[in-house]
XYZ file of C-alpha atoms in Angstrom:
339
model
C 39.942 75.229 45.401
C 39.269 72.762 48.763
C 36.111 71.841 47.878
C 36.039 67.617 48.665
C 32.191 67.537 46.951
C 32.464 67.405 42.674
C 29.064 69.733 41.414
C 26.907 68.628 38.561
C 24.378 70.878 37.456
C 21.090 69.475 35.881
C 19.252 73.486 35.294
C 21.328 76.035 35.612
C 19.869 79.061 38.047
C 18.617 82.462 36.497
C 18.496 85.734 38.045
C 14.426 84.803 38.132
C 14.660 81.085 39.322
C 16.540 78.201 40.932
C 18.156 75.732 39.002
C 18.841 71.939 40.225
C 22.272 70.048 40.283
C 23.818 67.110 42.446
C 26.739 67.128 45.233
C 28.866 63.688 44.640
C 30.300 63.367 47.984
C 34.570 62.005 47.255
C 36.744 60.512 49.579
C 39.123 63.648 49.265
C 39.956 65.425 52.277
C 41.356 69.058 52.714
C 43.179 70.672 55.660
C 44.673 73.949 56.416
C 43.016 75.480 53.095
C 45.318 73.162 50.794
C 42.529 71.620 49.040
C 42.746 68.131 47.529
C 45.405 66.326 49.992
C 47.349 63.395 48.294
C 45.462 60.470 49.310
C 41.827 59.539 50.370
C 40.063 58.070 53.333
C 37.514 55.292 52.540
C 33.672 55.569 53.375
C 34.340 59.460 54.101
C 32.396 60.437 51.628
C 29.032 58.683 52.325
C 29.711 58.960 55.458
C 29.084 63.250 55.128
C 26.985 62.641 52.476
C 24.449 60.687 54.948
C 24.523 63.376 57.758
C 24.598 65.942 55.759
C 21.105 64.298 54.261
C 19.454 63.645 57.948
C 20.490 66.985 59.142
C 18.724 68.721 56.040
C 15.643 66.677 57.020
C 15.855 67.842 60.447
C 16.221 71.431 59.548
C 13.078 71.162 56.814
C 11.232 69.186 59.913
C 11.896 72.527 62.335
C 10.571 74.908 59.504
C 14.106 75.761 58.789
C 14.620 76.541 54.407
C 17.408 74.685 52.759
C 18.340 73.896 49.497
C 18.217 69.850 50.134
C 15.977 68.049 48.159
C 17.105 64.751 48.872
C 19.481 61.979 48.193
C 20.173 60.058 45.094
C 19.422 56.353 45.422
C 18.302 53.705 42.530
C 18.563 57.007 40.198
C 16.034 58.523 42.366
C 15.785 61.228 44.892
C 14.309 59.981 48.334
C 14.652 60.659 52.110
C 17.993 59.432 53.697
C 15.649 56.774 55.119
C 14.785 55.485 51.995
C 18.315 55.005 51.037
C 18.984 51.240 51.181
C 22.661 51.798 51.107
C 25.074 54.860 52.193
C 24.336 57.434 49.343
C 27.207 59.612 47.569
C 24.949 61.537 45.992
C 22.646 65.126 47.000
C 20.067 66.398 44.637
C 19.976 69.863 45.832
C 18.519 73.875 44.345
C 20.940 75.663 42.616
C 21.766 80.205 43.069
C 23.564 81.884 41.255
C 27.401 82.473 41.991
C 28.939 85.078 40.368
C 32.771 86.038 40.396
C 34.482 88.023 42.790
C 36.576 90.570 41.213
C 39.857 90.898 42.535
C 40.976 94.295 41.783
C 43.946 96.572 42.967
C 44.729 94.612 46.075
C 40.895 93.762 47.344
C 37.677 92.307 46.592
C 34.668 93.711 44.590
C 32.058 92.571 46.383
C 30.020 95.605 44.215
C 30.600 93.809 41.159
C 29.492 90.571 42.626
C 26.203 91.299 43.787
C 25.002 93.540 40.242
C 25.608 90.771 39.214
C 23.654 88.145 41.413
C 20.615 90.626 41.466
C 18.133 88.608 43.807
C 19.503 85.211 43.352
C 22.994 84.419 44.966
C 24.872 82.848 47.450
C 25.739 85.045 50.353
C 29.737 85.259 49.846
C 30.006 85.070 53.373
C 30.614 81.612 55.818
C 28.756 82.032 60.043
C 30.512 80.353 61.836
C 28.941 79.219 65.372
C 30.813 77.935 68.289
C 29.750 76.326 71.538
C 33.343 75.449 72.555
C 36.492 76.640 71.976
C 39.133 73.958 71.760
C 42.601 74.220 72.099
C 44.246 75.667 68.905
C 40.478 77.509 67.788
C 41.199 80.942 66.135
C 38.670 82.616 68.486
C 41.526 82.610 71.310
C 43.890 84.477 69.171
C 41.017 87.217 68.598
C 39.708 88.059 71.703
C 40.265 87.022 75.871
C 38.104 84.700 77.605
C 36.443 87.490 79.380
C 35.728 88.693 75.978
C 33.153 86.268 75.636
C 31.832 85.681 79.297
C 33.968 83.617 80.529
C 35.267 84.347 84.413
C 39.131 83.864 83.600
C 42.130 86.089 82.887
C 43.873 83.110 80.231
C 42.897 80.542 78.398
C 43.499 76.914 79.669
C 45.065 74.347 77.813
C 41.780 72.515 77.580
C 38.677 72.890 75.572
C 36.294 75.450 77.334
C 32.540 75.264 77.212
C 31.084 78.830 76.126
C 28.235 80.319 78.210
C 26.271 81.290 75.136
C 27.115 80.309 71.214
C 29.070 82.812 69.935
C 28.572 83.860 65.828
C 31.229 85.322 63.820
C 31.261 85.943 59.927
C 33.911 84.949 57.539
C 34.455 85.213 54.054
C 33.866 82.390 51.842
C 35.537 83.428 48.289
C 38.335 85.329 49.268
C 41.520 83.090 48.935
C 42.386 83.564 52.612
C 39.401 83.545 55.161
C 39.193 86.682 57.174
C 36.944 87.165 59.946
C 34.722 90.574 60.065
C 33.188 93.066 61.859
C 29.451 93.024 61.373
C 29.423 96.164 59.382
C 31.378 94.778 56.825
C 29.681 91.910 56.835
C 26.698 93.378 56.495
C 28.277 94.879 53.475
C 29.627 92.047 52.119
C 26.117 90.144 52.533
C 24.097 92.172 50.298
C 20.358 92.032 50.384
C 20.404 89.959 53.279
C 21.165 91.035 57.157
C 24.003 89.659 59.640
C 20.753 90.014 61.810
C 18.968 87.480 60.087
C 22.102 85.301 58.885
C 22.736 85.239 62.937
C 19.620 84.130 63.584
C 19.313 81.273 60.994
C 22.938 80.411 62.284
C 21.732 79.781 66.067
C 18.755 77.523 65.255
C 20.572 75.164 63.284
C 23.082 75.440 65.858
C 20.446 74.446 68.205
C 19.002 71.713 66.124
C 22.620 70.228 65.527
C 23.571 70.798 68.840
C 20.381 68.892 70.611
C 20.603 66.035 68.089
C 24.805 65.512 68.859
C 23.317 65.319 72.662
C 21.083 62.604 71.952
C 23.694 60.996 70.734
C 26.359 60.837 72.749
C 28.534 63.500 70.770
C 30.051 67.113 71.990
C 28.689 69.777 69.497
C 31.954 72.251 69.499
C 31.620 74.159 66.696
C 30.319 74.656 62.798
C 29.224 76.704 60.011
C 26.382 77.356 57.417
C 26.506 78.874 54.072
C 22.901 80.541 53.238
C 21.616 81.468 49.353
C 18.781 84.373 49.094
C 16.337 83.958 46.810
C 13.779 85.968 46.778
C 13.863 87.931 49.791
C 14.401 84.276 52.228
C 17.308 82.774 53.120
C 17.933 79.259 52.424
C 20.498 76.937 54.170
C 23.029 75.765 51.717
C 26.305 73.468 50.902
C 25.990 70.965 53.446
C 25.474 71.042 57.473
C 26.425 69.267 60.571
C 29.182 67.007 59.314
C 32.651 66.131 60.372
C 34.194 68.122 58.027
C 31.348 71.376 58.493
C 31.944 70.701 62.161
C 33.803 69.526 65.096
C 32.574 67.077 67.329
C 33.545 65.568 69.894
C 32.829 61.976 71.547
C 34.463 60.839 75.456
C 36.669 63.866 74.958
C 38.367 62.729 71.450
C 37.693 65.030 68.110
C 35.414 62.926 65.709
C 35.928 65.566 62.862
C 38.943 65.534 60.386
C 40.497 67.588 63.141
C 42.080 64.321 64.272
C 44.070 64.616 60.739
C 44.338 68.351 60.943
C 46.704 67.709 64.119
C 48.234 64.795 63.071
C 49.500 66.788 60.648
C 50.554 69.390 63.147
C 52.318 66.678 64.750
C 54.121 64.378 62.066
C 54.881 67.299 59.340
C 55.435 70.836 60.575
C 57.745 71.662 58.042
C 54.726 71.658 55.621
C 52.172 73.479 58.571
C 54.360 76.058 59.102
C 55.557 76.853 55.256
C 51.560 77.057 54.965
C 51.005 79.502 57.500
C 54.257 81.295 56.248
C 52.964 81.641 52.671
C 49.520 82.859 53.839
C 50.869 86.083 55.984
C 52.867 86.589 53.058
C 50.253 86.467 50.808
C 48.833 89.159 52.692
C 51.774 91.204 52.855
C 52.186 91.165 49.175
C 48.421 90.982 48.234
C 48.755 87.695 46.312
C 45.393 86.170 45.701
C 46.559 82.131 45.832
C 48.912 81.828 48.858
C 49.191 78.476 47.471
C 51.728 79.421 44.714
C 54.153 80.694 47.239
C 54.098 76.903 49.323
C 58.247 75.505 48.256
C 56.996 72.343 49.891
C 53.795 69.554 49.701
C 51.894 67.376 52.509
C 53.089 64.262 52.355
C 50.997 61.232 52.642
C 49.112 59.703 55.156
C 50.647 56.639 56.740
C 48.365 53.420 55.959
C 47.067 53.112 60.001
C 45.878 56.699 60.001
C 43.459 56.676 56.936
C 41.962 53.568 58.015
C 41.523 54.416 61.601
C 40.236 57.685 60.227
C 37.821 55.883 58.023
C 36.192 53.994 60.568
C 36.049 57.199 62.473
C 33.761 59.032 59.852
C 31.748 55.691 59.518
C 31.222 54.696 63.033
C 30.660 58.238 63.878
C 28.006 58.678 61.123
C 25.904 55.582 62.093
C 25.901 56.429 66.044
C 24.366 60.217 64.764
C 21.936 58.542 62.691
C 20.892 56.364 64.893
C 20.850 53.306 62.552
C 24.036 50.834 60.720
C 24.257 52.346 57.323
C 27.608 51.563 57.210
C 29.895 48.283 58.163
C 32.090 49.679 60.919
C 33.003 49.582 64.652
C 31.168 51.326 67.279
C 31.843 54.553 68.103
C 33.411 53.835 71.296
C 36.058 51.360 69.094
C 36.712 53.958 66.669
C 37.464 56.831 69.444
C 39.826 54.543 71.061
C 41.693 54.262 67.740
C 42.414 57.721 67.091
C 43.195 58.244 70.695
C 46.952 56.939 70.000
C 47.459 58.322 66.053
């Protein structure tokens, strides 16, 4: 329901083998859940399509398994490299995705995996974090001390953790909720929170050293990992400004600058979203989205192109190179300072 990416599929996956399909990478953005918001922002696409791409290479580089393959260019796949232009397109392996039951009030996570058998994306999202912002869920779950910090409260600042912390979410369920590690061990299936941990940190760590190198604050993100048989693959897409927030001279480069302009311009909307979601729960109604009286309204003209350049400029000072026509990043962080 939010995805941004449309999904072709070339060979569809079998219990036995992966299949092979292509991401398309739209400039449709999604915020608080809603899914498709009603405009765009231009170059957003490529933009996550392109780091998305060199952040699949790194992974594969490090000895990391992903489902990449490459990007589309010409009609072929090649290396982000290779692409002579920004590419919309990811040629990527295909698991198998079965339906999650919902039954009497909850999930049948049972049913899902007979039937995913050995091929399957984990219905779970691990989330890292190296920062917790202002407004990040993680202070409404815990105290700072909670996670080794030396303070009673928590500021009204961002605040640098001492280690990355991982948590595990729910990825199908129509309302994410965060989990214990028992039940998402449960909820994972063949494979471990041990080992989904694990493959979380190190491309946290590869993310994290590249954003460094470039200039950028690695806050927070989160992977989605297929098992095939009996390894774990990285999957969807990783390290982008929508996977992830970032940060550059203190401003969010991540479509959290949207996410609180939102906050700011059109609470009426924000708040009868939050409303409808504890409700939801309340009532156990799967779509939240059906009890929402009221719609996000546009984006004013200023703040999609400002936004635009953000994603662009952004993208080429992580790459490293001028794949796309933009300011620098410096320019575009200035911009968005004032939305």
């Amino acid at each position: 329901m939010t995805s941004v990416k449309d999904f072709q599929v070339d060979e569809p996956a079998s219990p036995d083998a992966l299949g092979q399909g292509r991401f398309s990478f739209t400039d449709d953005y999604s915020v608080f859940d809603w899914g498709k918001m009603p405009d765009t922002i231009s170059k957003k696409g490529a933009s996550l399509c392109a780091m998305g791409a060199f952040n699949f290479e790194r992974l594969e580089a490090a000895g990391v398994p992903t489902h990449y393959r490459g990007v589309v260019a010409g009609g072929e796949v090649v290396s982000i490299d290779e692409a002579e232009t920004a590419p919309t397109e990811m040629a990527i392996d295909l698991t198998q995705v079965p339906d999650l039951p919902f039954v009497e009030g909850s999930y049948d996570y049972d049913a899902y995996h007979d039937a995913a058998g050995e091929n399957y994306l984990v219905p779970l999202e691990i989330v890292f974090r190296n920062v917790v912002p202002v407004g990040s869920s993680l202070r409404s779950r815990g105290s700072p001390s909670d996670y080794g910090l030396d303070r009673a409260e928590w500021p009204e600042e961002p605040v640098d953790l001492p280690e990355p912390v991982v948590e595990f979410s729910t990825k199908y369920e129509e309302q994410d909720r965060y989990l214990d590690r028992t039940e998402a061990d449960r909820i994972a299936g063949l494979a471990t929170v041990d080992d989904l941990e694990s493959l979380a940190r190190e491309v946290n760590r590869i993310v994290t050293d590249r954003a460094e190198e470039a200039g950028f604050v690695h806050q927070d993100g989160k992977i989605e990992v297929l098992y095939f048989d009996g390894e774990l693959r990285v999957a969807d897409v990783v390290g982008t400004f929508d996977e992830n927030r970032f940060s550059y001279d203190g401003q969010q480069v991540s479509k959290e600058v949207v996410r609180q302009y939102y906050k700011r311009t059109d609470p009426e909307t924000v708040t009868a979203v939050s409303e409808a979601k504890v409700e939801a729960r309340e009532r156990d109604v799967a779509d939240w989205r059906t009890l929402v009286e009221v719609a996000p309204k546009p984006l004013p003209e200023h703040v999609i192109d400002a936004t635009g350049d953000l994603y662009a400029a952004g993208a080429n000072a992580y790459l490293g190179t001028d794949l796309f026509e933009a300011p620098t990043i410096a320019s575009a962080v200035d911009r968005v300072r004032s939305l």
